[in-house]
PDB file of C-alpha atoms and ligand atoms in Angstrom:
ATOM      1  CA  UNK A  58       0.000   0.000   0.000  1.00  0.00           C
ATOM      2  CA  UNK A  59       1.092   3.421  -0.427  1.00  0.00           C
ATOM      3  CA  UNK A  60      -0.393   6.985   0.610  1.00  0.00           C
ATOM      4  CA  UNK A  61      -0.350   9.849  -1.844  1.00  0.00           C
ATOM      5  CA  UNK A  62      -1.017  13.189  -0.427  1.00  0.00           C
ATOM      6  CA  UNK A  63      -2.785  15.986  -2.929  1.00  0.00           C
ATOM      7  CA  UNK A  64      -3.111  19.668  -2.041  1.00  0.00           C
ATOM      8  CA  UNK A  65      -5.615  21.882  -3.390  1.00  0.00           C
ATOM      9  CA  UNK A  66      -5.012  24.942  -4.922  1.00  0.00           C
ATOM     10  CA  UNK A  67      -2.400  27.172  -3.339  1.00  0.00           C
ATOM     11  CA  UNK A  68      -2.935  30.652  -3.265  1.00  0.00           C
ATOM     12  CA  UNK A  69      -0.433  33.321  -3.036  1.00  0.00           C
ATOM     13  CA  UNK A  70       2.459  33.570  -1.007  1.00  0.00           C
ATOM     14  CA  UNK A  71       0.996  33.536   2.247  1.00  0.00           C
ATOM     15  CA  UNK A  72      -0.188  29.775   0.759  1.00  0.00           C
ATOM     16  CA  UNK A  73       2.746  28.876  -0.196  1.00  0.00           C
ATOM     17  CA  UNK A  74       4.461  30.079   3.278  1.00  0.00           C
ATOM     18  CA  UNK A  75       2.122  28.311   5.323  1.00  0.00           C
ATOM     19  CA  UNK A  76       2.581  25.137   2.849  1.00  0.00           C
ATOM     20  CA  UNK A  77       6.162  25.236   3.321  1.00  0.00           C
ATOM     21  CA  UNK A  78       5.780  25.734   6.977  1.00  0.00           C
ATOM     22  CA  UNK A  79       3.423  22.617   7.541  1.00  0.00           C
ATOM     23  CA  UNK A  80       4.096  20.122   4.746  1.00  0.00           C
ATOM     24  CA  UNK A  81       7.122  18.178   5.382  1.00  0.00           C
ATOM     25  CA  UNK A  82       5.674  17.517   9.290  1.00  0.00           C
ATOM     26  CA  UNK A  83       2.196  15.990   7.407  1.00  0.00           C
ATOM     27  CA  UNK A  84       3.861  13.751   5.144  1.00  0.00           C
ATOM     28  CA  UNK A  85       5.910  12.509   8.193  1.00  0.00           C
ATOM     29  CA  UNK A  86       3.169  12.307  10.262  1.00  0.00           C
ATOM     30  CA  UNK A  87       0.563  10.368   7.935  1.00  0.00           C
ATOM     31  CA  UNK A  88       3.648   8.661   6.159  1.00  0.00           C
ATOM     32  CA  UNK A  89       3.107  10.097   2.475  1.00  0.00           C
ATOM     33  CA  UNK A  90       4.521   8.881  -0.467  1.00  0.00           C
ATOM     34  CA  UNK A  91       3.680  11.106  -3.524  1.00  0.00           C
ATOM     35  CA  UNK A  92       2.574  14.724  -3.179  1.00  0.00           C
ATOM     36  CA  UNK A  93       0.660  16.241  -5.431  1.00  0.00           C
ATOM     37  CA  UNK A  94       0.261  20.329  -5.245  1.00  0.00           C
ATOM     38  CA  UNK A  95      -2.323  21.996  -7.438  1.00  0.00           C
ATOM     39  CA  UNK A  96      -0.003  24.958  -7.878  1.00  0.00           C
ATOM     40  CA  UNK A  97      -1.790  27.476 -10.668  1.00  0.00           C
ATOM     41  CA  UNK A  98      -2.775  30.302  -7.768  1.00  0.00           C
ATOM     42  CA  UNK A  99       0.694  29.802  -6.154  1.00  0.00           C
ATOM     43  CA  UNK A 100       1.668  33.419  -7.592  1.00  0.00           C
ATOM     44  CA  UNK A 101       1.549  36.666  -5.974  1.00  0.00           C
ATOM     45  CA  UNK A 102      -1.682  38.051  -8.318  1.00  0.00           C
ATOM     46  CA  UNK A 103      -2.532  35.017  -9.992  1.00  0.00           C
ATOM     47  CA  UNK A 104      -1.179  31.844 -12.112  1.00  0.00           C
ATOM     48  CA  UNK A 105       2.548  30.286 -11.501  1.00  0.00           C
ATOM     49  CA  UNK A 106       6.166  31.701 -11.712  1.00  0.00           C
ATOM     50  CA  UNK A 107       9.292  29.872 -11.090  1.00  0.00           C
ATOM     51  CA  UNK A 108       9.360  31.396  -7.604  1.00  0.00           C
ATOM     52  CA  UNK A 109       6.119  30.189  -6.405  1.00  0.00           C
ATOM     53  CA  UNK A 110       6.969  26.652  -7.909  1.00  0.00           C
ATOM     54  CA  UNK A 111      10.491  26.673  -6.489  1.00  0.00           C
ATOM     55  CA  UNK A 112       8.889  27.127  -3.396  1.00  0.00           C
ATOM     56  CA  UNK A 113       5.993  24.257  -4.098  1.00  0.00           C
ATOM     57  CA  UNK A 114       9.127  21.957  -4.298  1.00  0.00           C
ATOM     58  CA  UNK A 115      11.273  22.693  -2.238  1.00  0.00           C
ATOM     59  CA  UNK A 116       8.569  22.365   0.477  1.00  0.00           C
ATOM     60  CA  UNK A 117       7.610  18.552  -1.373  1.00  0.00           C
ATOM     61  CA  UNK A 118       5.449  18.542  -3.314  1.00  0.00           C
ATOM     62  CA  UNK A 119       6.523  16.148  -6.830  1.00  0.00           C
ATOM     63  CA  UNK A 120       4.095  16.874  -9.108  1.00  0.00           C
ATOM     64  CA  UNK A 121       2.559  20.519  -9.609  1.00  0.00           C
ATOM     65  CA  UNK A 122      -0.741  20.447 -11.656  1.00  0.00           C
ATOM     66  CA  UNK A 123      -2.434  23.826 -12.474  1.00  0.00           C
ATOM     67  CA  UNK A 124      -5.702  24.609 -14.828  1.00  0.00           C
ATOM     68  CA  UNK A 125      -7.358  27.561 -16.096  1.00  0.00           C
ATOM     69  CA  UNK A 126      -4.019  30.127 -14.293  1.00  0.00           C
ATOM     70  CA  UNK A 127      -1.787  27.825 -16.254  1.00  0.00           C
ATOM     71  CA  UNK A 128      -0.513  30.726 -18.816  1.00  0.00           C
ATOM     72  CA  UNK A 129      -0.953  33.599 -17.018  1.00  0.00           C
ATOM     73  CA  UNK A 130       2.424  34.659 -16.364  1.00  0.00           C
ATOM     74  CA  UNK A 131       3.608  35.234 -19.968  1.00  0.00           C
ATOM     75  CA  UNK A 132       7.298  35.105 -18.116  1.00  0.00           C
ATOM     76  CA  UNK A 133       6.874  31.207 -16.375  1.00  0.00           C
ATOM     77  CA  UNK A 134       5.915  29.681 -19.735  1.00  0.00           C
ATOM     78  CA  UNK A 135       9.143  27.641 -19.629  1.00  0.00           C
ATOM     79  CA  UNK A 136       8.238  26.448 -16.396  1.00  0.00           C
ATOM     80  CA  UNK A 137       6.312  23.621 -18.282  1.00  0.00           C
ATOM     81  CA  UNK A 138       8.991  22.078 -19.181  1.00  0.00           C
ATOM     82  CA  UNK A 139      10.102  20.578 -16.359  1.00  0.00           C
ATOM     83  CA  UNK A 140       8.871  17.075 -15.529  1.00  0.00           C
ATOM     84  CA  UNK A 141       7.250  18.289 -12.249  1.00  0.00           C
ATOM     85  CA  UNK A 142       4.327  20.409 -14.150  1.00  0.00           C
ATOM     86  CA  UNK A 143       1.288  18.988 -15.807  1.00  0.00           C
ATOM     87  CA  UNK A 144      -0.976  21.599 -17.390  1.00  0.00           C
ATOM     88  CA  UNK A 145      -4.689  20.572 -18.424  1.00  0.00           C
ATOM     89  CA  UNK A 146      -4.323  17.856 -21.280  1.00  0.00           C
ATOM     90  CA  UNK A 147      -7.330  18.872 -23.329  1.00  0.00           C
ATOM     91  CA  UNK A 148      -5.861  22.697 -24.316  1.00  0.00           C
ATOM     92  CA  UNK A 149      -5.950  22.393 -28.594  1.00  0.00           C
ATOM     93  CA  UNK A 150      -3.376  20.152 -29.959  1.00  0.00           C
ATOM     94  CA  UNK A 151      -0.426  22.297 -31.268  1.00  0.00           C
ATOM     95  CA  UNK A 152      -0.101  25.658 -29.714  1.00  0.00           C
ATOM     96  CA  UNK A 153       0.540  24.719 -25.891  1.00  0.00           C
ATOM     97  CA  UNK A 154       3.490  23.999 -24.373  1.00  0.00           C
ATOM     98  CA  UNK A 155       4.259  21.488 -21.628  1.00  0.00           C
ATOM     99  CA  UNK A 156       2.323  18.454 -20.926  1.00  0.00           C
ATOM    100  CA  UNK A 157      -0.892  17.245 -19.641  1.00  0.00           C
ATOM    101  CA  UNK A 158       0.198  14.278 -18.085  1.00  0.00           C
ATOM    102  CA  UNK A 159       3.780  12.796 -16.610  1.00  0.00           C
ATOM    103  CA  UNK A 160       4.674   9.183 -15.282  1.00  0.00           C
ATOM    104  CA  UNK A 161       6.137   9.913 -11.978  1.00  0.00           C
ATOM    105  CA  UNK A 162       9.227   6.564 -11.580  1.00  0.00           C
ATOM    106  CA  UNK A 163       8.765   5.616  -8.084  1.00  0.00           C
ATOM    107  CA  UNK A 164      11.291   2.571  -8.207  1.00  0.00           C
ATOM    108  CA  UNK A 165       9.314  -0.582  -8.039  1.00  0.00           C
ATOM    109  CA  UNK A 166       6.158   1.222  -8.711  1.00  0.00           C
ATOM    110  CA  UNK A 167       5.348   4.721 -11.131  1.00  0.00           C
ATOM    111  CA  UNK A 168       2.457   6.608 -11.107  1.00  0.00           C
ATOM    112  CA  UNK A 169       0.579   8.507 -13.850  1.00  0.00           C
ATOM    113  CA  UNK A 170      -0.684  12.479 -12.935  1.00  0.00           C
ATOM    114  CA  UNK A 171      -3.046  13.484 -15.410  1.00  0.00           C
ATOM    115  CA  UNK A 172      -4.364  17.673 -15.347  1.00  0.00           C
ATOM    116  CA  UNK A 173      -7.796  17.780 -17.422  1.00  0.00           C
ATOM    117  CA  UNK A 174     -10.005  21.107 -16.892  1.00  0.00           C
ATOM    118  CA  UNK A 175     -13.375  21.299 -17.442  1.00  0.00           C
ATOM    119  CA  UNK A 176     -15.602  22.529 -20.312  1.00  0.00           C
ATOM    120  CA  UNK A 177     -18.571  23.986 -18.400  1.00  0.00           C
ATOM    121  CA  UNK A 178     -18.768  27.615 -17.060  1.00  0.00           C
ATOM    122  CA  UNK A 179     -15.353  27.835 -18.054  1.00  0.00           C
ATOM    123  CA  UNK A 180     -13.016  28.106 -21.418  1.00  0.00           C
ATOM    124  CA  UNK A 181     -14.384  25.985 -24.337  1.00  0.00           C
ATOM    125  CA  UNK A 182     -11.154  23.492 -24.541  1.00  0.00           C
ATOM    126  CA  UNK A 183     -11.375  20.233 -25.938  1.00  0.00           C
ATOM    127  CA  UNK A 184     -13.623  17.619 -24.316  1.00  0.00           C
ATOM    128  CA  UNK A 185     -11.751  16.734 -21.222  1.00  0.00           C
ATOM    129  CA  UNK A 186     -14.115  13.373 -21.340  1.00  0.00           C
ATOM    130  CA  UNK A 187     -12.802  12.037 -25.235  1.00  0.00           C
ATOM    131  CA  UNK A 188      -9.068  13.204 -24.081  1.00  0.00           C
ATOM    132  CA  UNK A 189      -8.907  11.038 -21.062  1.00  0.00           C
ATOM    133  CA  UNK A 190     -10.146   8.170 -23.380  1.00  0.00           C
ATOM    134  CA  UNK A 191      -7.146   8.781 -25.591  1.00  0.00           C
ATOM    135  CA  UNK A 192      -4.601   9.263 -22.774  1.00  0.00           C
ATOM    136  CA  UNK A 193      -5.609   6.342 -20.522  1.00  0.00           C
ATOM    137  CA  UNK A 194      -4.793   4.279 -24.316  1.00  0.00           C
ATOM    138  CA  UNK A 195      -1.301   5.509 -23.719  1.00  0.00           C
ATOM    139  CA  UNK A 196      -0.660   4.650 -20.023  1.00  0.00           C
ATOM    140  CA  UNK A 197       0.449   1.695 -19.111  1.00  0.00           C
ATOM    141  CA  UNK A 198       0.749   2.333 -15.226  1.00  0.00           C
ATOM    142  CA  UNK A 199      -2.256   0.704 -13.317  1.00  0.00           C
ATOM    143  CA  UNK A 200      -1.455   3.616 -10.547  1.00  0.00           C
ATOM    144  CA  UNK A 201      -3.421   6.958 -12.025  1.00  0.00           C
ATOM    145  CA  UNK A 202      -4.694   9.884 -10.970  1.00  0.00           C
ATOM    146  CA  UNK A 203      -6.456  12.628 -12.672  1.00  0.00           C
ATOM    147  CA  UNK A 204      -6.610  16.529 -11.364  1.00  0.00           C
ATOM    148  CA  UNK A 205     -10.163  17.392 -12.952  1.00  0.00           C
ATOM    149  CA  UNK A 206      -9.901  21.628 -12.605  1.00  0.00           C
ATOM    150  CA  UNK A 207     -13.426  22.400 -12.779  1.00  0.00           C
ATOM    151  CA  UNK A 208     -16.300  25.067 -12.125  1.00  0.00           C
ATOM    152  CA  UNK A 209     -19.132  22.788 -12.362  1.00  0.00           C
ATOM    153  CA  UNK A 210     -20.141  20.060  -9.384  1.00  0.00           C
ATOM    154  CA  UNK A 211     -21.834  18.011 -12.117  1.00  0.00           C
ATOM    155  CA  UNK A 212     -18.938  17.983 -14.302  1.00  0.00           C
ATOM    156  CA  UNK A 213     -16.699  16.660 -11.934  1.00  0.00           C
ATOM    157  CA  UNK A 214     -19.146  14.116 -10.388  1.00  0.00           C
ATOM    158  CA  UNK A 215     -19.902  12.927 -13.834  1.00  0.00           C
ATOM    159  CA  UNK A 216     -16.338  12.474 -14.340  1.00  0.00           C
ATOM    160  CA  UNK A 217     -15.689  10.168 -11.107  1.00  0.00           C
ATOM    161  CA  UNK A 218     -18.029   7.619 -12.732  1.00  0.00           C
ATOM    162  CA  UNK A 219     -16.898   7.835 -16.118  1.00  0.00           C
ATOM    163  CA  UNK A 220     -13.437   6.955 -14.058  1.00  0.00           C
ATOM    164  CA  UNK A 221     -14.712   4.684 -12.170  1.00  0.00           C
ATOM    165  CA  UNK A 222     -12.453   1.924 -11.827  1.00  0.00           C
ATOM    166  CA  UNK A 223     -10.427   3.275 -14.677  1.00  0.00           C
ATOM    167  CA  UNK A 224      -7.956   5.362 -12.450  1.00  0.00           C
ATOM    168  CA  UNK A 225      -6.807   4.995  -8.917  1.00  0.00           C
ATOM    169  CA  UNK A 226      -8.247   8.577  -8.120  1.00  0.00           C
ATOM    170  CA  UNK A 227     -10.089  11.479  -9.283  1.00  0.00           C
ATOM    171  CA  UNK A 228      -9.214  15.018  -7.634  1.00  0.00           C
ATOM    172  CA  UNK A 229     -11.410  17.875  -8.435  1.00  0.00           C
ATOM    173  CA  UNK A 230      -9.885  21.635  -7.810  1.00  0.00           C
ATOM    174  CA  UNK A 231     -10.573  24.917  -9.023  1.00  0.00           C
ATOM    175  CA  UNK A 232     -13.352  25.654  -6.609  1.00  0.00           C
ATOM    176  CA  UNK A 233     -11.267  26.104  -3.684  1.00  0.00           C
ATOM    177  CA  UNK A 234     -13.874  24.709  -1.526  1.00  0.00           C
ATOM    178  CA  UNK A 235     -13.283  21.540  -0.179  1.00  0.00           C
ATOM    179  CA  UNK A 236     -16.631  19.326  -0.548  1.00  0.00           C
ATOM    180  CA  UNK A 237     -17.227  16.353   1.739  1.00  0.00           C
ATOM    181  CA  UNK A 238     -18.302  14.014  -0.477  1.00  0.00           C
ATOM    182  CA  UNK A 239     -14.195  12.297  -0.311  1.00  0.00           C
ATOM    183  CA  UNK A 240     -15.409   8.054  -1.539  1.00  0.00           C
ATOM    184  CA  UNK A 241     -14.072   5.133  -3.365  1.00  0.00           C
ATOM    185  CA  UNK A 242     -16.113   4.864  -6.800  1.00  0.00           C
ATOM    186  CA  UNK A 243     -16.851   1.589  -7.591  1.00  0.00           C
ATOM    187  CA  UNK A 244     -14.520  -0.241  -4.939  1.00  0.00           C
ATOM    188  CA  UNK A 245     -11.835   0.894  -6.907  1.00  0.00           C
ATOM    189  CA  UNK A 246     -11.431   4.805  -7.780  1.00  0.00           C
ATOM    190  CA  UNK A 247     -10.695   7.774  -4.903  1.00  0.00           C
ATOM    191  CA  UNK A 248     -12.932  10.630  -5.676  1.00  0.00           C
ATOM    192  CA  UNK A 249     -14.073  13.968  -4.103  1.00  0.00           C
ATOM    193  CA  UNK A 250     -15.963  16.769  -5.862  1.00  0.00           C
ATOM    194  CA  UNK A 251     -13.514  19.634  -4.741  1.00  0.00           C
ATOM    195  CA  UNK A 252     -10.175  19.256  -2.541  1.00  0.00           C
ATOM    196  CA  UNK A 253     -10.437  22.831  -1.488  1.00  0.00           C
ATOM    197  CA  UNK A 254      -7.635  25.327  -0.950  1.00  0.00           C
ATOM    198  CA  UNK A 255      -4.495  26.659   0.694  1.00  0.00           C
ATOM    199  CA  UNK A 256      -4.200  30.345   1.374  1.00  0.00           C
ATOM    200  CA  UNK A 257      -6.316  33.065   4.336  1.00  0.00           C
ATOM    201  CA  UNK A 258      -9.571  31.448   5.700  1.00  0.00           C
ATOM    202  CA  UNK A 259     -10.712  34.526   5.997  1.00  0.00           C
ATOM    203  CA  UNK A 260     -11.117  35.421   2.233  1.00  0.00           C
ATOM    204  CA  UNK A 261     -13.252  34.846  -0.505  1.00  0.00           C
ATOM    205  CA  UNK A 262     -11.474  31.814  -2.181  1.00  0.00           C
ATOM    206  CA  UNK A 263      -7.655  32.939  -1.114  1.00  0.00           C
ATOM    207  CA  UNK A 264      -8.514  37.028  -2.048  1.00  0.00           C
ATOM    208  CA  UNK A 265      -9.533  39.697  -0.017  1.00  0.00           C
ATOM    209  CA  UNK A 266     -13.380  40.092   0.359  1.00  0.00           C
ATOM    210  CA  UNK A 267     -14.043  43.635  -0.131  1.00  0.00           C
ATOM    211  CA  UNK A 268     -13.478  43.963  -3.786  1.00  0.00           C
ATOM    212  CA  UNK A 269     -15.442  40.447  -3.912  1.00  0.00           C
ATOM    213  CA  UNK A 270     -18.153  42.304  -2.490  1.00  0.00           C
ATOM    214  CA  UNK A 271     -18.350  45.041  -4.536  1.00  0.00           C
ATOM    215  CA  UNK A 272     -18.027  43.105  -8.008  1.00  0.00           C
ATOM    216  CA  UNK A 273     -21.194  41.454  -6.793  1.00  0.00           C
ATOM    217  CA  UNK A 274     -22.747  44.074  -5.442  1.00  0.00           C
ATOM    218  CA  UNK A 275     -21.572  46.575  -8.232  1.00  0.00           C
ATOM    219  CA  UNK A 276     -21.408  44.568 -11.153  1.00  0.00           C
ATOM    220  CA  UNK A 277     -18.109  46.279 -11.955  1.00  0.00           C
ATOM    221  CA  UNK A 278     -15.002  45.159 -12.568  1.00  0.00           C
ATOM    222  CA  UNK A 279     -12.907  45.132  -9.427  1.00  0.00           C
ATOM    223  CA  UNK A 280      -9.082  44.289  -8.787  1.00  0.00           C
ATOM    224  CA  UNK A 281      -9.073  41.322  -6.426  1.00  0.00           C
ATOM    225  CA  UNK A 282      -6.188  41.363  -3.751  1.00  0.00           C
ATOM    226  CA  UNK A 283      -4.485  38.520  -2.213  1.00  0.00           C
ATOM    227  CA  UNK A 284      -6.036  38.080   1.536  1.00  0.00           C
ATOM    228  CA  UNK A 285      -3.700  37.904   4.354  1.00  0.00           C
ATOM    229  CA  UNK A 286      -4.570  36.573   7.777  1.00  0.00           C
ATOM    230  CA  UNK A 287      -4.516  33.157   9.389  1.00  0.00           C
ATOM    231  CA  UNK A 288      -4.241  30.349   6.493  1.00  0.00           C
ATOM    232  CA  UNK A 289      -5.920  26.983   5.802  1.00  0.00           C
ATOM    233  CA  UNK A 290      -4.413  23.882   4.204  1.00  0.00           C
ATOM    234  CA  UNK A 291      -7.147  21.383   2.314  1.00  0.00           C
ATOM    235  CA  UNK A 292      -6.400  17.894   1.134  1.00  0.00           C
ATOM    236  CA  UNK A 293      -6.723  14.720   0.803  1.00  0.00           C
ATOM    237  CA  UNK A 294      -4.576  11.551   1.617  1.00  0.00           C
ATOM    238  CA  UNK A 295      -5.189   8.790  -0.824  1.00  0.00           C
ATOM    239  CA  UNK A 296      -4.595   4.946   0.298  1.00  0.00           C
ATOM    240  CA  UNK A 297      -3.941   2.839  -2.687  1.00  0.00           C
ATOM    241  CA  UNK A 298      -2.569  -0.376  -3.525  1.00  0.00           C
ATOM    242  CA  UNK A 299       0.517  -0.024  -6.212  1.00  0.00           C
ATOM    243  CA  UNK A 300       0.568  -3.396  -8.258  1.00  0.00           C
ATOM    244  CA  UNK A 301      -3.303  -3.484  -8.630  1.00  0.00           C
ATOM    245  CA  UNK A 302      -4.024   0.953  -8.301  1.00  0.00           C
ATOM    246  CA  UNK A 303      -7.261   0.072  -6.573  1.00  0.00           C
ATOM    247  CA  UNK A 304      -7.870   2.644  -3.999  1.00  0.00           C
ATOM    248  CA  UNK A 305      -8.696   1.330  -0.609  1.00  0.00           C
ATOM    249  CA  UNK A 306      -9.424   4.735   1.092  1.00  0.00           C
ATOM    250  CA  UNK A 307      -9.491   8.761   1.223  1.00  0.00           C
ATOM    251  CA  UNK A 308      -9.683  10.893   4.092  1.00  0.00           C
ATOM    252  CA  UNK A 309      -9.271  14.715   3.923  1.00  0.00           C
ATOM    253  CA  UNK A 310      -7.680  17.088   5.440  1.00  0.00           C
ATOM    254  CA  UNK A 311      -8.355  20.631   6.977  1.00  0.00           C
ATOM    255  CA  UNK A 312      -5.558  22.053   9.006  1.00  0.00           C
ATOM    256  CA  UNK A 313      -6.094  25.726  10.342  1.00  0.00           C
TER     257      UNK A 313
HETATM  258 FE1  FE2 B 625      -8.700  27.573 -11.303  1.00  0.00          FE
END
């Protein structure tokens, strides 16, 4: 059996402070053996930069998976290039860099990290449900798990059971919200709607709540701010056996 630890979307430095603060005493303490850090808030204003993934990894996280933030920082683009970052798999073929999925080599055992982001309320990419079909054709790793960055609960619940006992787990991010819905799909597949977030708990999703406030109240654009304040950390801790990559159990976590 192994454990596999994934963090929800880090937000800002004061996420990615607290992360590095806390991280390396949780995977001692609950004995993890993959990390997985959604990483595509981890900048100071929004996406990824080499600083804020430096820090991801040098705090232990070994895979970084992003969505919709991906390509914000015009200056990080060559970040994708290293075999740490996934980026969602279903952008057009062609004109993105990096990759949607990499093969982690854990010895006697690898593991497959996929990054898909989701088609409803959000940017029209390619269907995320036809591209896992192809890229599950490729892998050959029994151990997989998919980051599904989505806006929509349905989405991501539909794509649990279209995984079902096709991958080891099923992560969904991008609401920064963590659900409590964590279960194992079929006897076979981890899966929880939303793994939530790492940044201020007092916030509106990792950003101050003021300008939130006003672009709803308003309808005007607004500049949002990063929060400060006491921080959260969301996530889950995946049990799954390695020669067969049935999932046996997932438990979440919410430290404050
Ligand atoms: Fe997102």
């Amino acid at each position: 059996m192994k454990r596999l630890l994934f963090i929800g979307d880090v937000v800002g430095k004061a996420g990615c402070e607290f992360l590095a603060e806390k991280l390396s005493g949780i995977k001692h303490d609950n004995n993890i053996d993959i990390t997985i850090v959604n990483g595509e808030n981890s900048a100071q204003g929004n996406g990824i930069t080499h600083a804020s993934a430096d820090m991801l990894i040098r705090a232990g996280a070994d895979i970084i998976t992003t969505g919709n933030h991906a390509f914000r920082r015009k200056e990080a683009m060559d970040i994708f290039e290293e075999e740490y970052m996934v980026r969602p798999a279903n952008y057009p073929e062609g004109g993105c860099v990096g990759s949607g999925y990499r093969i982690l080599d854990m010895g006697a055992y690898s593991v497959a990290v996929i990054n898909l982001m989701g088609t409803a309320l959000m940017e029209p990419l390619d269907n995320p449900f036809t591209k896992i079909d192809e890229i599950l054709e490729d892998i050959d790793t029994p151990n997989i798990f998919v980051d599904f960055h989505a806006e929509a609960t349905s989405e991501k619940k539909a794509m649990g059971h279209y995984l079902t006992s096709r991958v080891s787990g099923v992560f969904g991010t991008h609401t920064h919200v963590q659900t409590a819905d964590e279960c194992i799909l079929g006897g076979h597949t981890a899966y929880i709607t939303d793994v939530g977030m790492v940044g201020p708990e007092h916030s509106c999703l990792g950003v101050e709540v003021e300008p939130v406030i006003n672009m709803f109240r308003f309808r005007m654009p607004v500049r949002f701010l990063e929060a400060s304040g006491k921080c959260i950390i969301c996530g889950t801790i995946t049990q799954f056996d390695e020669k067969s990559g049935k999932s046996h159990k997932m438990e979440r976590i919410f430290i404050r």
